[in-house]
Short mmCIF file of C-alpha atoms in Angstrom, two decimals:
data_model
loop_
_atom_site.label_atom_id
_atom_site.label_comp_id
_atom_site.label_asym_id
_atom_site.label_seq_id
_atom_site.Cartn_x
_atom_site.Cartn_y
_atom_site.Cartn_z
CA MET A 1 7.74 -18.22 -26.22
CA GLY A 2 11.08 -17.75 -24.53
CA ILE A 3 11.79 -14.39 -26.19
CA VAL A 4 8.36 -12.89 -25.45
CA GLU A 5 8.48 -14.04 -21.85
CA GLY A 6 12.01 -12.71 -21.42
CA LEU A 7 11.08 -9.32 -22.90
CA PHE A 8 8.08 -8.89 -20.61
CA VAL A 9 10.04 -9.97 -17.55
CA LEU A 10 12.91 -7.65 -18.46
CA LEU A 11 10.57 -4.69 -19.01
CA PHE A 12 8.70 -5.15 -15.72
CA LEU A 13 11.88 -5.77 -13.75
CA LEU A 14 13.50 -2.64 -15.21
CA VAL A 15 10.48 -0.51 -14.30
CA GLY A 16 10.47 -2.03 -10.82
CA ILE A 17 14.19 -1.41 -10.29
CA PHE A 18 13.86 2.15 -11.61
CA PHE A 19 11.06 3.08 -9.24
CA ASN A 20 12.58 1.33 -6.23
CA SER A 21 15.83 3.20 -6.83
CA LEU A 22 13.90 6.47 -7.07
CA GLY A 23 12.25 5.67 -3.75
CA VAL A 24 15.66 5.23 -2.15
CA VAL A 25 17.03 8.40 -3.81
CA SER A 26 14.04 10.38 -2.57
CA LEU A 27 14.93 9.39 1.00
CA TYR A 28 18.11 11.41 0.61
CA ARG A 29 16.93 14.17 -1.69
CA PHE A 30 13.85 15.57 0.03
CA PRO A 31 14.10 17.93 3.03
CA ASP A 32 11.65 16.57 5.61
CA VAL A 33 9.82 13.45 6.65
CA TYR A 34 6.53 14.12 4.80
CA THR A 35 8.09 14.71 1.42
CA ARG A 36 10.39 11.74 1.95
CA MET A 37 7.32 9.68 2.64
CA HIS A 38 5.85 10.68 -0.72
CA GLY A 39 8.84 9.33 -2.55
CA ALA A 40 9.51 6.31 -0.40
CA THR A 41 5.95 5.03 -0.14
CA LYS A 42 4.72 5.60 -3.66
CA CYS A 43 7.84 4.64 -5.52
CA SER A 44 8.67 1.58 -3.46
CA THR A 45 5.08 0.31 -3.59
CA PHE A 46 4.95 0.80 -7.33
CA GLY A 47 8.38 -0.75 -7.84
CA SER A 48 7.52 -3.80 -5.76
CA LEU A 49 4.21 -4.15 -7.63
CA PHE A 50 6.02 -4.25 -10.94
CA THR A 51 8.53 -6.75 -9.59
CA GLY A 52 5.62 -8.95 -8.56
CA LEU A 53 4.08 -8.46 -11.99
CA ALA A 54 7.30 -9.74 -13.58
CA VAL A 55 7.11 -12.86 -11.39
CA ILE A 56 3.45 -13.36 -12.32
CA VAL A 57 4.22 -13.10 -16.03
CA TYR A 58 7.07 -15.57 -15.66
CA THR A 59 5.00 -18.09 -13.72
CA LEU A 60 1.99 -17.79 -16.04
CA PHE A 61 4.18 -18.38 -19.09
CA ARG A 62 5.66 -21.41 -17.34
CA TYR A 63 2.17 -22.65 -16.50
CA LEU A 64 1.01 -22.26 -20.10
CA SER A 65 4.04 -24.01 -21.56
CA ALA A 66 4.59 -26.78 -19.00
CA GLY A 67 1.05 -27.14 -17.68
CA GLU A 68 2.14 -27.79 -14.11
CA SER A 69 -0.33 -26.34 -11.64
CA ARG A 70 2.55 -25.58 -9.23
CA PHE A 71 3.25 -22.43 -11.26
CA LEU A 72 -0.37 -21.34 -11.12
CA VAL A 73 -0.23 -21.65 -7.33
CA LEU A 74 2.92 -19.51 -7.33
CA ALA A 75 1.16 -16.85 -9.42
CA ILE A 76 -1.87 -16.78 -7.09
CA HIS A 77 0.33 -16.42 -4.03
CA THR A 78 2.31 -13.62 -5.68
CA PHE A 79 -0.94 -11.83 -6.42
CA VAL A 80 -2.03 -12.11 -2.79
CA ALA A 81 1.35 -10.80 -1.63
CA MET A 82 1.03 -7.82 -3.98
CA ALA A 83 -2.46 -6.99 -2.71
CA VAL A 84 -1.25 -7.18 0.89
CA LEU A 85 1.71 -4.94 0.05
CA LEU A 86 -0.51 -2.36 -1.67
CA VAL A 87 -2.85 -1.98 1.31
CA THR A 88 -0.29 -2.20 4.12
CA ASN A 89 2.21 0.25 2.62
CA ALA A 90 -0.35 3.00 2.13
CA THR A 91 -1.89 2.53 5.58
CA GLY A 92 1.50 2.34 7.28
CA ALA A 93 2.66 5.58 5.63
CA HIS A 94 -0.55 7.24 6.78
CA ALA A 95 0.07 6.05 10.36
CA ILE A 96 3.64 7.37 10.40
CA ALA A 97 2.56 10.72 8.93
CA ARG A 98 -0.13 11.15 11.55
CA ALA A 99 2.23 10.18 14.36
CA ALA A 100 4.89 12.58 13.07
CA HIS A 101 2.44 15.43 12.96
CA ARG A 102 1.11 14.66 16.44
CA SER A 103 4.64 14.68 17.84
CA ARG A 104 5.01 18.28 16.56
CA ILE A 105 7.33 17.70 13.64
CA ASP A 106 6.45 20.55 11.31
CA PRO A 107 6.62 20.16 7.56
CA LYS A 108 9.61 22.15 6.31
CA PHE A 109 9.05 24.93 3.74
CA ALA A 110 5.29 24.45 4.09
CA VAL A 111 3.18 27.23 2.60
CA VAL A 112 0.04 26.20 4.48
CA ASP A 113 -0.68 23.85 7.39
CA ARG A 114 -4.40 23.50 8.10
CA LEU A 115 -3.95 20.71 10.62
CA ALA A 116 -1.67 22.77 12.87
CA GLU A 117 -4.15 25.66 12.60
CA LYS A 118 -6.97 23.43 13.76
CA GLU A 119 -4.94 21.98 16.64
CA GLY A 120 -3.76 25.46 17.64
CA ARG A 121 -7.35 26.58 17.93
CA ARG A 122 -8.20 23.53 19.99
CA ARG A 123 -5.28 24.07 22.34
CA ARG A 124 -6.22 27.70 22.96
CA ALA A 125 -9.84 26.77 23.58
CA ALA A 126 -8.96 24.05 26.08
CA MET B 1 -20.05 -13.01 8.86
CA PHE B 2 -18.05 -11.35 6.14
CA ILE B 3 -14.84 -11.88 8.08
CA PHE B 4 -15.72 -15.55 8.55
CA PHE B 5 -16.24 -16.18 4.82
CA ALA B 6 -13.27 -14.07 3.77
CA SER B 7 -10.83 -15.88 6.06
CA PHE B 8 -12.33 -19.28 5.20
CA LEU B 9 -11.86 -18.72 1.46
CA MET B 10 -8.46 -17.12 1.98
CA TYR B 11 -7.20 -20.12 3.92
CA LEU B 12 -8.42 -22.51 1.25
CA LEU B 13 -6.84 -20.36 -1.45
CA LEU B 14 -3.51 -20.41 0.33
CA VAL B 15 -3.46 -24.15 1.04
CA TRP B 16 -4.59 -25.10 -2.45
CA SER B 17 -1.60 -26.64 -4.19
CA GLY B 18 -2.86 -27.80 -7.55
CA GLY B 19 -4.87 -30.88 -6.76
CA THR B 20 -7.84 -31.48 -4.51
CA ILE B 21 -7.96 -30.12 -0.98
CA ALA B 22 -7.87 -32.64 1.85
CA PRO B 23 -11.05 -32.68 4.01
CA VAL B 24 -9.04 -31.91 7.15
CA GLU B 25 -8.11 -28.56 5.64
CA PHE B 26 -11.78 -27.62 5.52
CA ALA B 27 -12.05 -28.38 9.22
CA VAL B 28 -8.98 -26.29 10.03
CA ALA B 29 -10.28 -23.45 7.85
CA PHE B 30 -13.63 -23.57 9.62
CA LEU B 31 -11.96 -23.50 13.04
CA LEU B 32 -9.62 -20.62 12.23
CA ALA B 33 -12.34 -18.59 10.52
CA THR B 34 -14.62 -19.02 13.53
CA ILE B 35 -11.89 -17.88 15.92
CA LEU B 36 -11.10 -14.87 13.71
CA ALA B 37 -14.73 -13.83 13.33
CA LEU B 38 -15.34 -14.08 17.07
CA ALA B 39 -12.15 -12.17 17.86
CA ALA B 40 -13.02 -9.41 15.39
CA ARG B 41 -16.46 -9.12 16.93
CA THR B 42 -14.94 -8.83 20.42
CA TRP B 43 -12.35 -6.25 19.45
CA VAL B 44 -14.51 -4.04 17.26
CA PRO B 45 -18.15 -4.55 18.25
CA SER B 46 -19.39 -1.67 16.09
CA TYR B 47 -17.88 -3.27 12.99
CA ARG B 48 -20.82 -4.57 10.99
CA PHE B 49 -21.08 -5.45 7.38
CA SER B 50 -24.37 -5.73 5.66
CA PHE B 51 -24.44 -9.27 4.32
CA LEU B 52 -26.53 -8.46 1.27
CA LYS B 53 -24.35 -5.51 0.35
CA ILE B 54 -21.17 -7.54 0.56
CA LEU B 55 -22.44 -10.45 -1.49
CA ASN B 56 -23.69 -8.16 -4.24
CA PRO B 57 -21.56 -9.19 -7.24
CA LEU B 58 -22.03 -5.83 -8.92
CA ARG B 59 -20.17 -4.25 -6.03
CA TRP B 60 -17.26 -6.65 -6.46
CA ILE B 61 -17.12 -6.06 -10.19
CA SER B 62 -17.15 -2.31 -9.71
CA PHE B 63 -14.47 -2.69 -7.03
CA LEU B 64 -12.23 -4.60 -9.42
CA TYR B 65 -12.94 -2.04 -12.14
CA TYR B 66 -12.03 0.73 -9.69
CA VAL B 67 -8.77 -0.92 -8.67
CA PHE B 68 -7.62 -1.59 -12.20
CA VAL B 69 -8.87 1.38 -14.24
CA PRO B 70 -9.23 4.75 -12.41
CA PHE B 71 -6.96 3.83 -9.51
CA GLY B 72 -4.35 2.15 -11.70
CA ILE B 73 -4.15 5.14 -14.02
CA ALA B 74 -3.85 7.52 -11.06
CA LEU B 75 -1.15 5.33 -9.51
CA PHE B 76 0.81 5.40 -12.74
CA LYS B 77 0.51 9.19 -13.05
CA ALA B 78 1.47 9.59 -9.40
CA ASN B 79 4.68 7.72 -9.88
CA ILE B 80 5.69 9.63 -13.00
CA ASP B 81 4.92 12.85 -11.12
CA VAL B 82 6.93 11.88 -8.03
CA ALA B 83 9.76 10.60 -10.24
CA ILE B 84 10.01 14.01 -11.94
CA ARG B 85 9.93 15.76 -8.58
CA VAL B 86 12.63 13.51 -7.16
CA ILE B 87 14.87 14.27 -10.12
CA THR B 88 14.24 18.03 -10.36
CA GLY B 89 13.60 18.75 -6.66
CA ASN B 90 10.72 21.10 -7.52
CA ILE B 91 8.49 21.08 -4.40
CA ARG B 92 6.14 23.46 -2.58
CA PRO B 93 4.66 21.40 0.27
CA GLY B 94 1.74 22.12 2.56
CA ILE B 95 -1.14 20.48 4.43
CA VAL B 96 -4.63 21.26 3.09
CA LYS B 97 -8.06 20.34 4.43
CA LEU B 98 -10.80 18.51 2.54
CA THR B 99 -14.31 17.50 3.54
CA PRO B 100 -15.49 14.66 1.28
CA ASP B 101 -18.36 13.74 3.65
CA LEU B 102 -18.07 9.96 3.90
CA LYS B 103 -19.92 8.03 6.60
CA SER B 104 -18.52 4.53 6.97
CA ASP B 105 -15.00 3.67 8.11
CA LEU B 106 -14.36 1.36 5.17
CA SER B 107 -15.09 4.04 2.58
CA ARG B 108 -12.84 6.46 4.46
CA MET B 109 -10.08 3.88 4.43
CA ILE B 110 -10.48 3.30 0.69
CA LEU B 111 -10.35 7.05 0.03
CA ALA B 112 -7.36 7.61 2.37
CA ASP B 113 -5.35 4.82 0.76
CA SER B 114 -6.29 6.06 -2.70
CA ILE B 115 -5.18 9.58 -1.80
CA THR B 116 -1.90 8.28 -0.46
CA LEU B 117 -1.11 6.45 -3.67
CA THR B 118 -2.18 9.18 -6.12
CA PRO B 119 -0.30 12.20 -7.51
CA GLY B 120 1.56 14.27 -4.96
CA THR B 121 -0.81 13.72 -2.05
CA LEU B 122 -0.54 11.89 1.28
CA THR B 123 -3.23 11.61 3.94
CA VAL B 124 -1.91 12.87 7.28
CA ASP B 125 -5.00 12.77 9.48
CA VAL B 126 -8.72 12.02 9.38
CA ASP B 127 -10.77 13.47 12.20
CA ASP B 128 -14.08 12.30 13.62
CA GLU B 129 -16.17 14.56 11.41
CA GLY B 130 -14.64 12.98 8.30
CA ALA B 131 -12.38 15.89 7.35
CA PHE B 132 -9.22 14.78 5.57
CA TYR B 133 -5.92 16.56 6.14
CA VAL B 134 -3.78 15.94 3.10
CA HIS B 135 -0.09 16.68 2.64
CA TRP B 136 0.31 18.02 -0.87
CA ILE B 137 3.74 18.10 -2.40
CA TYR B 138 3.06 21.02 -4.73
CA VAL B 139 0.37 23.35 -3.37
CA ARG B 140 -1.31 25.16 -6.26
CA ASP B 141 -4.24 26.41 -4.19
CA GLU B 142 -4.52 26.77 -0.44
CA ASN B 143 -8.23 25.91 -0.40
CA PRO B 144 -8.40 23.27 -3.10
CA SER B 145 -11.53 21.74 -4.57
CA GLU B 146 -12.00 18.00 -4.30
CA GLU B 147 -11.43 17.43 -8.02
CA GLU B 148 -7.98 18.98 -7.79
CA ILE B 149 -6.82 16.46 -5.18
CA TYR B 150 -8.40 13.15 -6.05
CA GLY B 151 -10.74 13.56 -8.99
CA SER B 152 -13.70 11.19 -8.75
CA PHE B 153 -12.38 8.98 -5.95
CA ALA B 154 -14.84 10.21 -3.31
CA SER B 155 -17.84 9.21 -5.38
CA TRP B 156 -16.18 5.86 -6.06
CA ALA B 157 -15.56 5.25 -2.37
CA ARG B 158 -19.17 6.21 -1.62
CA ARG B 159 -20.49 3.85 -4.27
CA LEU B 160 -18.27 0.99 -3.11
CA ALA B 161 -18.60 1.02 0.64
CA ASP B 162 -20.86 3.68 2.09
CA MET C 1 17.14 -16.53 -19.01
CA SER C 2 14.44 -15.18 -16.73
CA ILE C 3 16.17 -16.78 -13.76
CA THR C 4 19.34 -14.78 -14.52
CA LEU C 5 17.33 -11.56 -14.69
CA PHE C 6 15.67 -12.37 -11.37
CA SER C 7 19.02 -13.06 -9.73
CA TRP C 8 20.42 -9.70 -10.90
CA THR C 9 17.31 -7.95 -9.60
CA VAL C 10 17.85 -9.52 -6.18
CA GLY C 11 21.43 -8.23 -6.18
CA ILE C 12 20.35 -4.69 -7.07
CA TYR C 13 17.66 -4.68 -4.40
CA ALA C 14 20.21 -5.86 -1.83
CA VAL C 15 22.40 -2.87 -2.75
CA LEU C 16 19.38 -0.58 -2.39
CA ILE C 17 18.68 -1.97 1.10
CA VAL C 18 22.27 -1.21 2.10
CA LEU C 19 21.80 2.35 0.81
CA VAL C 20 18.64 2.77 2.91
CA PHE C 21 20.71 2.03 6.01
CA GLY C 22 22.25 5.50 5.68
CA ARG C 23 18.90 7.16 6.29
CA LEU C 24 18.05 4.61 8.96
CA ILE C 25 21.16 5.55 10.95
CA SER C 26 21.41 9.27 10.24
CA GLY C 27 17.71 10.23 10.10
CA PRO C 28 17.32 13.35 12.21
CA THR C 29 13.95 12.32 13.64
CA ILE C 30 12.32 9.02 14.57
CA PRO C 31 9.67 9.22 11.79
CA ASP C 32 12.50 9.47 9.25
CA ARG C 33 13.85 6.20 10.54
CA ALA C 34 10.40 4.65 10.47
CA VAL C 35 9.98 5.63 6.82
CA ALA C 36 13.39 4.15 6.02
CA LEU C 37 12.40 0.94 7.78
CA ASP C 38 9.14 0.82 5.82
CA THR C 39 11.02 1.18 2.55
CA MET C 40 13.40 -1.58 3.58
CA ASN C 41 10.48 -3.84 4.40
CA SER C 42 8.85 -3.39 1.02
CA LEU C 43 12.20 -4.06 -0.66
CA VAL C 44 12.57 -7.23 1.40
CA VAL C 45 9.11 -8.37 0.33
CA ALA C 46 10.05 -7.74 -3.30
CA ILE C 47 13.23 -9.79 -2.84
CA MET C 48 11.25 -12.63 -1.27
CA ILE C 49 8.76 -12.66 -4.17
CA VAL C 50 11.58 -12.79 -6.71
CA LEU C 51 13.51 -15.48 -4.83
CA ALA C 52 10.36 -17.59 -4.65
CA ALA C 53 10.32 -17.59 -8.46
CA VAL C 54 14.07 -18.32 -8.63
CA TYR C 55 13.95 -21.25 -6.21
CA ASP C 56 10.50 -22.27 -7.41
CA SER C 57 9.10 -22.63 -3.88
CA VAL C 58 5.62 -21.58 -2.83
CA VAL C 59 6.59 -21.48 0.85
CA MET C 60 8.76 -18.42 0.28
CA GLU C 61 5.75 -16.62 -1.20
CA ASP C 62 3.74 -17.42 1.94
CA ILE C 63 6.58 -16.05 4.04
CA ALA C 64 6.49 -12.86 1.95
CA ILE C 65 2.78 -12.44 2.67
CA VAL C 66 3.29 -12.98 6.40
CA TYR C 67 6.33 -10.70 6.40
CA ALA C 68 4.33 -7.91 4.75
CA GLY C 69 1.62 -8.27 7.40
CA LEU C 70 4.09 -8.33 10.27
CA SER C 71 6.00 -5.34 8.94
CA PHE C 72 2.69 -3.48 8.81
CA VAL C 73 2.06 -4.36 12.45
CA SER C 74 5.55 -3.22 13.46
CA THR C 75 5.07 0.06 11.56
CA MET C 76 1.81 0.56 13.41
CA PHE C 77 3.54 -0.02 16.74
CA ILE C 78 6.34 2.42 15.88
CA ALA C 79 3.73 5.02 14.89
CA ARG C 80 1.93 4.42 18.16
CA TYR C 81 5.20 4.88 20.02
CA ILE C 82 6.00 8.13 18.21
CA GLU C 83 2.56 9.48 19.06
CA GLY C 84 3.20 8.78 22.72
CA GLY C 85 0.30 6.39 23.17
CA MET C 86 2.40 3.62 24.68
#
């Protein structure tokens, strides 16, 4: 029991650490705010999800071996926290992207920008 | 009504600590859920859920299936893709327009969040007509088809919440 | 054994948060800083989840949930501010 649990926890934690680190690296590596957002949002959400998954595996193994419902409660709360994180991170990134574009921060090296085209037409018409 | 039941059950789920729940917790849950439902109705009066639609268990099962199978696979692919791009620095960004034609706000939210968490795409803006402006990290086509960006997610969002 | 792994994870995430501070301070535009703050928040939530397992306390998990919600609200306000709606 101990070995299996440890292996699963180690695997999930390593994946989580790997993706969270990539999210931080992408903050420095990409040229502008939109591409940074790709790295930071996706990788840190995914990394935190896997960290939560490690905690869930640990608590469920504890629940199965010890039978204390305290661990089940911990697992349920971790699951809720993960769901909240999944929804809020994606929506928050969307809000920042929209705000950045509305405050005229252009995507660097962009080959096409349909949103600016649409707003340009609207500005000329008004 | 949906908000009332959702917050009621959520409160009970969060206060449950292994044993039985004290009766006073039910009263508190009822009070808080009532306040929340009334507040939501005041803030967003146009926000209506069809009660029958929401209670349909088939919808919940298909939602869970969606979250764990197509969305989970896409999330996994997205992260491998972004990981490779972070390491190699191979990008060709741009903002493209898509018109998936969704009516309700909830389905648009599901699709926008799904786009944000899937390979190389990030929703920047959604206008009133339901056109999505998507930042794409590697533009292969300046006028992309819907399949290229998000596969079958639009039909899923329509089935789940439209 | 798992507790040791969790403790090391917390340490690594703390280092990552310190690294994010560089972008938070030097970001050329405000949205850059907002993205850095968002990343920090999700790392903090991850740390809280792991510490809840280490210290075996459900309350910490509740705080993680509330923290995630509040960080979402603060991100929304920052976005609103960048747009110029406030």
